[in-house]
Amino acid sequence: KKNFPSNVRLPGCVNLPVLVPERLVVTGADEPVCAHAGEDVTLSCSVDTHVNVTELQLKWIKTDDDGDILVLLYDDGENRPESQDERYSRRAEFYTEEIPKGNFSVKLRKVRTEDKGEFRCEVHSDTDSASTTARIAALGESPGHLHKVSHRANQAGLRRGTGQFSMSRRGRQGPTTQTTNPDPGPPGAGCLDPAAIILWRGTTALSGSCSAVPAAPSCPAVPVASSTPCPAGPVAPAGPSAPSIPVNVHLDPSTAHPKLIISGDWKSVRLGENRQTFPENSLRFDHVVNVLGKESFSSGRHYWEVEVKHKTDWTLGVAKRTVSRKGTLLIRPDAGFWTIILKDGMYKANSESPVLLSLKETPQKVGVYVDYGRGQVSFYSVDSRTHIFSFSGYNFTEELHPLLRPGLNDDGKNTSPLIITPIDGPGGDPEPMGTRQDGAPTHCRTLSHQWEI
């Protein structure tokens, strides 16, 4: 038997190419989804667009102890809602306009307790199959009924945990009403189910007792905001570290892209028409229209708010001090950026696999919360008092700076600036902050972790 080199063409023979089918590449979100009952959530699933998506069959399946439940089916280039389980009829839907881009993320409306658990995105072609999973890790009662909570709740001794509690509401007129919850029982191994309580200045108070339990590591903590004077003792329920206070963020002109125009008080930024001339500076972004804040964080918890009204394109978040500033950049955590973006009418979290975000209302002001020790960056709609997204579980080892990008002007539709706004004090107006003897501010907007009761 003779062996011939592969490049030798034999007489009377035709060399035919060998077609190797391309593998399906399917990606999802790295983090579980934590939500409250009644909210809308997005479960992420993307297919590499080298594949013709109209030739794929894709199933979203909810894994259940009693068997798999078909949530959504895409087949023969069409959505097949008639095939989905009735429990997800009119609740689960694709982002249809995103499908040609390979984005098969599903929007799940009005989340229920039974939705907690794992969802599987299965993709099948004629030659290959692949899948990814998404997980709804925690569900709690919607906090909408706790519209305002008095600062008296700060002295109620609430601790992270479970147990009975009662809520009393006294309106400006009329009698007091009271509601008591049943004891939810001992905590399990996963995330706790009870609602996160958002504390706001008002006329409602909480009372009750709770047993202390550790927080579930798989769920990003949701801050509790309280616009109240700081009492003499701890502002938030007992915890391992001090509550956060607002950061008086100022933009750093030395980092700003040459087309960005910074206000004289360093509190707002917009995109100009022309590129300005500056001396060469290694700190300056020269391609991406970013600017960083002067303030930096290497410990503790920090919070600030940015007005985004009348804007069609913006990016907010934080960046490591050592991020690259030159040329085209990857704006995602593995490159040192933790941000969310509004662009082309869609809100996304800039993770390694971008996460499409479902927001009930258009934010006019966005709060950014950093817990350095927990490796967490969270975003909130200030006006609606709702959580937008959290990056969590990161190991921060460098200083972090606030980041703002006002976006391109979008034919005149996006010329409004991003504005770093003061945070209101108890009376509704900005208040100066002094300090106590122990160094804590005399007035602060407290952000502590999710207090589950």
CSV table of C-alpha atoms in Angstrom, one decimal:
chain,number,residue,atom,x,y,z
A,1,LYS,CA,0.0,0.0,0.0
A,2,LYS,CA,1.4,3.4,-1.1
A,3,ASN,CA,0.8,6.6,0.7
A,4,PHE,CA,0.4,9.7,-1.6
A,5,PRO,CA,1.0,13.3,-0.4
A,6,SER,CA,-2.3,15.1,0.1
A,7,ASN,CA,-1.3,17.7,-2.5
A,8,VAL,CA,-0.8,15.2,-5.4
A,9,ARG,CA,-3.6,15.2,-7.9
A,10,LEU,CA,-4.1,11.7,-9.3
A,11,PRO,CA,-4.9,11.1,-13.0
A,12,GLY,CA,-8.6,10.6,-13.5
A,13,CYS,CA,-9.5,11.8,-10.0
A,14,VAL,CA,-11.3,14.9,-8.8
A,15,ASN,CA,-10.4,16.5,-5.5
A,16,LEU,CA,-13.7,17.4,-3.7
A,17,PRO,CA,-13.8,19.8,-0.7
A,18,VAL,CA,-14.9,18.2,2.5
A,19,LEU,CA,-17.7,20.3,4.0
A,20,VAL,CA,-17.5,20.4,7.8
A,21,PRO,CA,-20.8,21.6,9.4
A,22,GLU,CA,-20.4,24.7,11.5
A,23,ARG,CA,-21.0,24.3,15.2
A,24,LEU,CA,-23.8,26.1,16.9
A,25,VAL,CA,-22.6,28.7,19.5
A,26,VAL,CA,-25.3,29.6,22.0
A,27,THR,CA,-24.7,32.0,24.9
A,28,GLY,CA,-26.8,33.2,27.9
A,29,ALA,CA,-26.4,35.3,31.0
A,30,ASP,CA,-23.8,34.5,33.6
A,31,GLU,CA,-25.9,35.7,36.6
A,32,PRO,CA,-29.3,34.5,37.8
A,33,VAL,CA,-32.3,36.7,37.6
A,34,CYS,CA,-33.8,38.0,40.9
A,35,ALA,CA,-37.3,39.5,40.7
A,36,HIS,CA,-40.4,40.3,42.6
A,37,ALA,CA,-43.7,38.7,41.8
A,38,GLY,CA,-45.6,40.6,39.2
A,39,GLU,CA,-42.5,42.1,37.5
A,40,ASP,CA,-41.3,41.5,34.0
A,41,VAL,CA,-38.0,39.8,33.4
A,42,THR,CA,-35.7,38.9,30.5
A,43,LEU,CA,-34.1,35.5,30.1
A,44,SER,CA,-31.1,35.7,27.8
A,45,CYS,CA,-30.2,33.4,24.9
A,46,SER,CA,-28.2,34.4,21.8
A,47,VAL,CA,-27.1,32.3,18.8
A,48,ASP,CA,-24.0,33.1,16.8
A,49,THR,CA,-25.2,34.8,13.6
A,50,HIS,CA,-23.0,32.8,11.2
A,51,VAL,CA,-26.1,30.5,11.3
A,52,ASN,CA,-29.2,31.3,9.3
A,53,VAL,CA,-31.7,31.6,12.1
A,54,THR,CA,-34.7,30.8,9.9
A,55,GLU,CA,-33.3,27.2,9.6
A,56,LEU,CA,-33.2,26.7,13.3
A,57,GLN,CA,-35.6,25.2,15.8
A,58,LEU,CA,-35.4,26.8,19.2
A,59,LYS,CA,-37.2,25.8,22.4
A,60,TRP,CA,-37.5,27.6,25.7
A,61,ILE,CA,-38.2,25.0,28.3
A,62,LYS,CA,-38.9,25.3,32.1
A,63,THR,CA,-37.5,22.4,34.0
A,64,ASP,CA,-39.9,21.1,36.5
A,65,ASP,CA,-40.1,18.1,39.0
A,66,ASP,CA,-43.1,16.8,37.0
A,67,GLY,CA,-41.4,17.2,33.6
A,68,ASP,CA,-40.4,19.8,31.1
A,69,ILE,CA,-42.7,22.7,30.3
A,70,LEU,CA,-42.7,24.2,26.8
A,71,VAL,CA,-42.4,28.0,27.3
A,72,LEU,CA,-41.8,29.1,23.7
A,73,LEU,CA,-41.1,27.5,20.4
A,74,TYR,CA,-39.5,29.0,17.2
A,75,ASP,CA,-39.6,26.7,14.2
A,76,ASP,CA,-39.5,27.1,10.4
A,77,GLY,CA,-38.7,30.7,10.7
A,78,GLU,CA,-41.8,31.5,12.8
A,79,ASN,CA,-42.8,31.9,16.5
A,80,ARG,CA,-45.3,29.1,17.4
A,81,PRO,CA,-47.3,30.4,20.3
A,82,GLU,CA,-50.0,27.8,19.8
A,83,SER,CA,-47.5,25.2,21.1
A,84,GLN,CA,-46.6,26.8,24.4
A,85,ASP,CA,-47.9,25.6,27.7
A,86,GLU,CA,-51.0,27.5,28.8
A,87,ARG,CA,-49.1,28.6,31.9
A,88,TYR,CA,-47.0,30.8,29.7
A,89,SER,CA,-49.6,31.8,27.1
A,90,ARG,CA,-49.6,35.5,26.7
A,91,ARG,CA,-46.9,35.8,29.4
A,92,ALA,CA,-43.8,34.7,27.4
A,93,GLU,CA,-42.7,36.2,24.1
A,94,PHE,CA,-39.7,36.7,21.9
A,95,TYR,CA,-38.2,40.1,21.1
A,96,THR,CA,-39.3,39.5,17.5
A,97,GLU,CA,-37.2,42.4,16.0
A,98,GLU,CA,-34.1,40.9,17.6
A,99,ILE,CA,-34.4,37.4,16.2
A,100,PRO,CA,-32.7,38.1,12.8
A,101,LYS,CA,-29.7,39.2,14.9
A,102,GLY,CA,-29.6,35.8,16.7
A,103,ASN,CA,-31.1,37.1,19.9
A,104,PHE,CA,-33.7,34.6,21.1
A,105,SER,CA,-34.1,36.2,24.6
A,106,VAL,CA,-37.5,35.8,26.1
A,107,LYS,CA,-39.6,38.4,27.9
A,108,LEU,CA,-41.5,36.8,30.7
A,109,ARG,CA,-44.3,39.0,32.0
A,110,LYS,CA,-45.8,39.1,35.5
A,111,VAL,CA,-43.5,36.6,37.1
A,112,ARG,CA,-45.1,34.1,39.5
A,113,THR,CA,-43.8,32.1,42.3
A,114,GLU,CA,-43.9,28.9,40.3
A,115,ASP,CA,-41.5,30.5,37.7
A,116,LYS,CA,-38.6,30.2,40.1
A,117,GLY,CA,-36.0,27.8,38.9
A,118,GLU,CA,-34.2,26.8,35.7
A,119,PHE,CA,-35.1,27.6,32.1
A,120,ARG,CA,-33.3,25.9,29.2
A,121,CYS,CA,-32.8,27.5,25.7
A,122,GLU,CA,-32.4,24.6,23.3
A,123,VAL,CA,-31.2,25.2,19.7
A,124,HIS,CA,-31.3,22.6,17.0
A,125,SER,CA,-30.1,22.7,13.4
A,126,ASP,CA,-29.9,20.0,10.8
A,127,THR,CA,-26.3,19.1,11.9
A,128,ASP,CA,-25.9,20.3,15.5
A,129,SER,CA,-27.6,21.1,18.8
A,130,ALA,CA,-26.6,23.4,21.7
A,131,SER,CA,-28.2,24.9,24.7
A,132,THR,CA,-27.8,27.4,27.5
A,133,THR,CA,-29.7,27.9,30.8
A,134,ALA,CA,-31.2,30.9,32.6
A,135,ARG,CA,-32.3,30.8,36.2
A,136,ILE,CA,-34.8,32.9,38.2
A,137,ALA,CA,-33.2,32.6,41.5
A,138,ALA,CA,-35.5,34.5,43.9
A,139,LEU,CA,-39.0,35.8,43.9
A,140,GLY,CA,-40.6,38.0,46.5
A,141,GLU,CA,-43.8,39.8,47.0
A,142,SER,CA,-44.0,42.9,45.0
A,143,PRO,CA,-43.0,45.9,47.1
A,144,GLY,CA,-45.5,48.2,45.3
A,145,HIS,CA,-47.8,48.2,48.3
A,146,LEU,CA,-45.0,49.6,50.5
A,147,HIS,CA,-45.0,52.9,48.7
A,148,LYS,CA,-43.5,54.9,51.6
A,149,VAL,CA,-41.9,53.7,54.8
A,150,SER,CA,-41.1,56.0,57.7
A,151,HIS,CA,-37.6,56.4,59.0
A,152,ARG,CA,-39.1,54.9,62.2
A,153,ALA,CA,-38.5,51.6,60.6
A,154,ASN,CA,-34.8,52.2,61.0
A,155,GLN,CA,-35.3,51.8,64.7
A,156,ALA,CA,-37.4,48.6,64.3
A,157,GLY,CA,-34.3,46.4,64.6
A,158,LEU,CA,-34.9,44.7,61.3
A,159,ARG,CA,-32.4,42.1,60.3
A,160,ARG,CA,-31.7,40.1,57.3
A,161,GLY,CA,-33.8,37.0,57.7
A,162,THR,CA,-37.3,35.6,58.0
A,163,GLY,CA,-40.1,35.8,60.5
A,164,GLN,CA,-43.4,37.5,61.1
A,165,PHE,CA,-43.9,41.2,60.5
A,166,SER,CA,-46.8,43.6,60.4
A,167,MET,CA,-47.3,46.7,58.4
A,168,SER,CA,-49.5,49.6,59.5
A,169,ARG,CA,-50.5,52.4,57.2
A,170,ARG,CA,-52.1,55.6,58.4
A,171,GLY,CA,-53.2,58.0,55.7
A,172,ARG,CA,-53.6,61.7,56.0
A,173,GLN,CA,-57.2,61.0,56.7
A,174,GLY,CA,-59.1,57.9,57.8
A,175,PRO,CA,-58.3,55.0,60.1
A,176,THR,CA,-55.2,53.0,60.4
A,177,THR,CA,-55.0,49.7,58.5
A,178,GLN,CA,-52.8,46.9,59.4
A,179,THR,CA,-51.5,43.7,57.6
A,180,THR,CA,-49.6,40.8,59.1
A,181,ASN,CA,-47.8,38.2,57.1
A,182,PRO,CA,-47.7,34.5,57.9
A,183,ASP,CA,-44.4,33.1,59.1
A,184,PRO,CA,-42.6,32.0,55.9
A,185,GLY,CA,-40.8,29.3,57.8
A,186,PRO,CA,-37.1,28.5,58.0
A,187,PRO,CA,-34.8,29.6,55.1
A,188,GLY,CA,-33.8,27.1,52.5
A,189,ALA,CA,-30.5,26.7,50.8
A,190,GLY,CA,-31.3,29.1,48.0
A,191,CYS,CA,-32.4,32.7,47.9
A,192,LEU,CA,-35.1,33.9,50.3
A,193,ASP,CA,-38.5,34.6,49.0
A,194,PRO,CA,-39.8,37.5,51.1
A,195,ALA,CA,-40.0,41.0,49.6
A,196,ALA,CA,-37.2,43.5,49.6
A,197,ILE,CA,-38.4,46.6,51.5
A,198,ILE,CA,-37.6,49.9,50.0
A,199,LEU,CA,-37.5,52.5,52.8
A,200,TRP,CA,-38.7,56.0,51.9
A,201,ARG,CA,-39.7,59.0,53.9
A,202,GLY,CA,-43.4,58.7,54.6
A,203,THR,CA,-46.2,57.6,56.9
A,204,THR,CA,-45.9,53.9,57.0
A,205,ALA,CA,-44.1,52.0,59.8
A,206,LEU,CA,-43.0,48.3,60.2
A,207,SER,CA,-42.8,46.3,63.4
A,208,GLY,CA,-41.9,42.8,64.2
A,209,SER,CA,-39.0,40.4,64.8
A,210,CYS,CA,-36.8,38.5,62.4
A,211,SER,CA,-34.2,35.8,62.8
A,212,ALA,CA,-30.8,36.6,61.3
A,213,VAL,CA,-29.7,34.3,58.4
A,214,PRO,CA,-26.9,34.7,55.9
A,215,ALA,CA,-27.7,36.2,52.5
A,216,ALA,CA,-27.9,33.8,49.6
A,217,PRO,CA,-24.7,34.3,47.5
A,218,SER,CA,-26.4,33.8,44.2
A,219,CYS,CA,-28.7,36.8,44.4
A,220,PRO,CA,-27.4,40.4,44.0
A,221,ALA,CA,-28.3,42.5,47.0
A,222,VAL,CA,-31.0,45.2,46.4
A,223,PRO,CA,-30.2,48.4,48.2
A,224,VAL,CA,-32.7,49.9,50.7
A,225,ALA,CA,-32.9,53.7,50.2
A,226,SER,CA,-33.9,55.9,53.1
A,227,SER,CA,-34.0,59.7,52.7
A,228,THR,CA,-33.8,60.5,56.4
A,229,PRO,CA,-31.5,62.2,58.9
A,230,CYS,CA,-28.9,59.9,60.3
A,231,PRO,CA,-29.7,58.9,63.9
A,232,ALA,CA,-27.0,58.8,66.6
A,233,GLY,CA,-26.6,55.0,66.1
A,234,PRO,CA,-26.4,52.9,63.0
A,235,VAL,CA,-28.7,54.1,60.3
A,236,ALA,CA,-29.4,50.7,58.8
A,237,PRO,CA,-30.1,47.5,60.6
A,238,ALA,CA,-27.1,45.9,62.2
A,239,GLY,CA,-24.6,44.8,59.5
A,240,PRO,CA,-20.9,44.1,59.0
A,241,SER,CA,-20.1,47.5,57.5
A,242,ALA,CA,-21.3,51.1,57.6
A,243,PRO,CA,-24.1,52.2,55.3
A,244,SER,CA,-23.2,54.1,52.2
A,245,ILE,CA,-23.6,57.9,51.7
A,246,PRO,CA,-24.0,59.8,48.5
A,247,VAL,CA,-20.9,60.6,46.4
A,248,ASN,CA,-20.5,64.2,45.2
A,249,VAL,CA,-19.3,63.2,41.8
A,250,HIS,CA,-17.4,65.6,39.6
A,251,LEU,CA,-16.4,64.9,36.0
A,252,ASP,CA,-12.7,64.8,35.2
A,253,PRO,CA,-12.0,66.9,32.1
A,254,SER,CA,-8.6,65.3,31.6
A,255,THR,CA,-10.3,62.0,30.8
A,256,ALA,CA,-13.0,63.4,28.5
A,257,HIS,CA,-13.1,62.6,24.8
A,258,PRO,CA,-12.2,65.7,22.8
A,259,LYS,CA,-15.7,66.2,21.5
A,260,LEU,CA,-17.3,66.2,25.0
A,261,ILE,CA,-18.2,69.5,26.5
A,262,ILE,CA,-18.0,69.6,30.3
A,263,SER,CA,-20.0,72.2,32.3
A,264,GLY,CA,-18.1,74.7,34.5
A,265,ASP,CA,-19.2,73.0,37.7
A,266,TRP,CA,-18.1,69.6,36.3
A,267,LYS,CA,-21.6,68.2,36.8
A,268,SER,CA,-22.9,67.7,33.2
A,269,VAL,CA,-21.6,66.5,29.9
A,270,ARG,CA,-22.8,66.6,26.3
A,271,LEU,CA,-21.4,65.9,22.9
A,272,GLY,CA,-20.2,68.9,20.9
A,273,GLU,CA,-20.1,69.2,17.1
A,274,ASN,CA,-16.4,69.6,16.8
A,275,ARG,CA,-13.3,67.9,18.2
A,276,GLN,CA,-11.5,70.2,20.5
A,277,THR,CA,-7.7,70.4,20.5
A,278,PHE,CA,-5.9,69.3,23.7
A,279,PRO,CA,-2.3,68.4,24.6
A,280,GLU,CA,-1.6,64.7,24.4
A,281,ASN,CA,-2.8,63.0,27.5
A,282,SER,CA,-2.7,59.3,28.3
A,283,LEU,CA,-5.8,59.6,30.5
A,284,ARG,CA,-8.1,60.9,27.7
A,285,PHE,CA,-10.5,58.6,25.8
A,286,ASP,CA,-9.6,59.3,22.1
A,287,HIS,CA,-12.3,57.2,20.3
A,288,VAL,CA,-15.1,56.2,22.7
A,289,VAL,CA,-16.9,59.3,23.9
A,290,ASN,CA,-16.5,58.5,27.6
A,291,VAL,CA,-15.6,60.7,30.6
A,292,LEU,CA,-14.7,59.5,34.1
A,293,GLY,CA,-15.4,61.0,37.5
A,294,LYS,CA,-12.7,62.5,39.6
A,295,GLU,CA,-13.8,60.5,42.6
A,296,SER,CA,-12.6,56.9,43.0
A,297,PHE,CA,-13.5,54.0,45.3
A,298,SER,CA,-11.4,51.2,46.7
A,299,SER,CA,-13.7,50.2,49.6
A,300,GLY,CA,-17.1,50.8,51.1
A,301,ARG,CA,-20.5,51.5,49.5
A,302,HIS,CA,-21.2,54.5,47.3
A,303,TYR,CA,-24.3,56.0,45.5
A,304,TRP,CA,-24.9,58.8,43.0
A,305,GLU,CA,-27.7,59.8,40.6
A,306,VAL,CA,-27.6,61.0,37.0
A,307,GLU,CA,-30.4,62.7,35.1
A,308,VAL,CA,-30.9,61.0,31.7
A,309,LYS,CA,-34.2,62.7,30.5
A,310,HIS,CA,-34.7,63.7,26.9
A,311,LYS,CA,-31.9,61.3,25.8
A,312,THR,CA,-32.0,58.5,23.3
A,313,ASP,CA,-28.4,57.2,23.8
A,314,TRP,CA,-26.4,57.0,27.0
A,315,THR,CA,-24.1,54.7,29.0
A,316,LEU,CA,-23.6,54.9,32.8
A,317,GLY,CA,-21.6,52.8,35.3
A,318,VAL,CA,-18.1,52.5,36.6
A,319,ALA,CA,-14.6,51.7,35.2
A,320,LYS,CA,-11.3,50.6,36.7
A,321,ARG,CA,-8.7,53.3,36.9
A,322,THR,CA,-6.4,51.3,34.6
A,323,VAL,CA,-8.8,50.7,31.7
A,324,SER,CA,-7.6,51.4,28.2
A,325,ARG,CA,-8.5,54.9,26.9
A,326,LYS,CA,-7.3,54.6,23.3
A,327,GLY,CA,-8.9,53.3,20.2
A,328,THR,CA,-12.0,51.0,20.0
A,329,LEU,CA,-12.8,49.4,23.4
A,330,LEU,CA,-14.8,46.5,24.7
A,331,ILE,CA,-17.1,48.0,27.2
A,332,ARG,CA,-17.7,45.0,29.5
A,333,PRO,CA,-16.5,43.7,32.9
A,334,ASP,CA,-13.6,41.6,31.6
A,335,ALA,CA,-12.2,44.9,30.2
A,336,GLY,CA,-12.8,46.8,33.4
A,337,PHE,CA,-16.2,48.4,32.7
A,338,TRP,CA,-19.5,47.7,34.5
A,339,THR,CA,-22.2,49.7,32.7
A,340,ILE,CA,-25.7,49.8,31.3
A,341,ILE,CA,-26.7,51.4,28.0
A,342,LEU,CA,-29.7,52.9,26.2
A,343,LYS,CA,-29.2,52.7,22.4
A,344,ASP,CA,-31.6,52.2,19.5
A,345,GLY,CA,-34.6,52.2,21.9
A,346,MET,CA,-33.2,49.2,23.9
A,347,TYR,CA,-31.7,49.0,27.4
A,348,LYS,CA,-28.9,46.6,27.8
A,349,ALA,CA,-26.4,45.5,30.5
A,350,ASN,CA,-22.9,45.5,28.9
A,351,SER,CA,-21.8,42.1,30.2
A,352,GLU,CA,-19.7,39.7,28.2
A,353,SER,CA,-22.9,38.5,26.6
A,354,PRO,CA,-25.1,41.7,26.5
A,355,VAL,CA,-28.3,41.3,28.6
A,356,LEU,CA,-31.5,42.9,27.1
A,357,LEU,CA,-33.3,44.7,29.9
A,358,SER,CA,-37.1,45.0,30.2
A,359,LEU,CA,-38.1,48.3,31.9
A,360,LYS,CA,-41.7,49.2,32.6
A,361,GLU,CA,-41.0,52.9,32.5
A,362,THR,CA,-38.4,55.1,30.9
A,363,PRO,CA,-36.0,56.2,33.6
A,364,GLN,CA,-35.6,60.0,33.9
A,365,LYS,CA,-32.9,59.6,36.6
A,366,VAL,CA,-30.7,56.6,37.2
A,367,GLY,CA,-29.1,55.8,40.5
A,368,VAL,CA,-25.7,54.0,40.5
A,369,TYR,CA,-24.8,52.0,43.6
A,370,VAL,CA,-21.3,50.4,44.2
A,371,ASP,CA,-20.6,47.9,47.0
A,372,TYR,CA,-16.9,47.5,46.6
A,373,GLY,CA,-16.4,44.8,49.2
A,374,ARG,CA,-19.2,42.6,47.7
A,375,GLY,CA,-18.0,43.2,44.1
A,376,GLN,CA,-21.4,44.6,43.1
A,377,VAL,CA,-22.6,47.5,40.9
A,378,SER,CA,-26.3,48.1,40.7
A,379,PHE,CA,-28.6,50.5,38.8
A,380,TYR,CA,-32.0,51.9,39.8
A,381,SER,CA,-34.7,54.0,38.3
A,382,VAL,CA,-34.9,56.8,40.9
A,383,ASP,CA,-38.4,58.1,39.9
A,384,SER,CA,-40.1,54.7,39.9
A,385,ARG,CA,-37.9,53.4,42.7
A,386,THR,CA,-37.2,50.1,40.8
A,387,HIS,CA,-34.2,48.0,40.4
A,388,ILE,CA,-32.8,47.9,36.8
A,389,PHE,CA,-29.8,45.5,36.9
A,390,SER,CA,-27.0,44.3,39.1
A,391,PHE,CA,-23.5,43.1,38.3
A,392,SER,CA,-22.4,41.0,41.3
A,393,GLY,CA,-19.8,38.6,42.5
A,394,TYR,CA,-16.8,40.4,41.1
A,395,ASN,CA,-13.5,40.7,42.9
A,396,PHE,CA,-12.6,44.3,42.7
A,397,THR,CA,-8.8,44.9,43.2
A,398,GLU,CA,-8.4,48.4,41.7
A,399,GLU,CA,-9.9,51.8,42.2
A,400,LEU,CA,-13.2,52.4,40.4
A,401,HIS,CA,-14.4,55.7,38.9
A,402,PRO,CA,-17.9,56.8,37.8
A,403,LEU,CA,-18.3,56.6,34.0
A,404,LEU,CA,-20.6,58.6,31.8
A,405,ARG,CA,-21.1,58.5,28.0
A,406,PRO,CA,-23.7,60.9,26.6
A,407,GLY,CA,-23.9,59.1,23.3
A,408,LEU,CA,-24.0,60.5,19.7
A,409,ASN,CA,-26.3,63.3,18.9
A,410,ASP,CA,-28.7,61.1,16.8
A,411,ASP,CA,-29.6,63.8,14.3
A,412,GLY,CA,-30.4,66.3,17.0
A,413,LYS,CA,-32.6,63.9,19.1
A,414,ASN,CA,-29.9,63.3,21.8
A,415,THR,CA,-28.3,66.7,22.4
A,416,SER,CA,-29.4,67.0,26.0
A,417,PRO,CA,-26.6,66.5,28.6
A,418,LEU,CA,-26.2,63.9,31.2
A,419,ILE,CA,-26.4,65.7,34.6
A,420,ILE,CA,-25.1,64.5,37.9
A,421,THR,CA,-27.8,65.6,40.3
A,422,PRO,CA,-27.7,66.4,44.1
A,423,ILE,CA,-29.6,63.8,46.2
A,424,ASP,CA,-32.5,65.3,48.1
A,425,GLY,CA,-32.5,65.4,51.9
A,426,PRO,CA,-35.4,64.7,54.2
A,427,GLY,CA,-37.2,67.9,53.2
A,428,GLY,CA,-37.0,67.3,49.5
A,429,ASP,CA,-34.3,69.8,48.8
A,430,PRO,CA,-30.6,69.3,48.6
A,431,GLU,CA,-29.0,69.6,52.0
A,432,PRO,CA,-25.3,70.2,52.9
A,433,MET,CA,-23.7,67.4,54.8
A,434,GLY,CA,-21.8,68.0,58.0
A,435,THR,CA,-20.1,65.4,60.1
A,436,ARG,CA,-20.6,63.9,63.6
A,437,GLN,CA,-17.7,63.3,65.9
A,438,ASP,CA,-17.4,59.8,64.6
A,439,GLY,CA,-17.0,61.1,61.1
A,440,ALA,CA,-20.4,60.0,59.8
A,441,PRO,CA,-22.5,62.6,57.9
A,442,THR,CA,-25.2,64.3,59.9
A,443,HIS,CA,-27.6,63.9,56.9
A,444,CYS,CA,-27.4,61.2,54.4
A,445,ARG,CA,-29.3,59.1,52.0
A,446,THR,CA,-28.7,55.6,53.3
A,447,LEU,CA,-28.3,52.6,51.2
A,448,SER,CA,-28.0,49.2,52.9
A,449,HIS,CA,-28.5,45.7,51.6
A,450,GLN,CA,-31.7,43.9,50.9
A,451,TRP,CA,-33.4,43.3,54.2
A,452,GLU,CA,-35.6,40.3,53.9
A,453,ILE,CA,-38.2,39.9,56.6
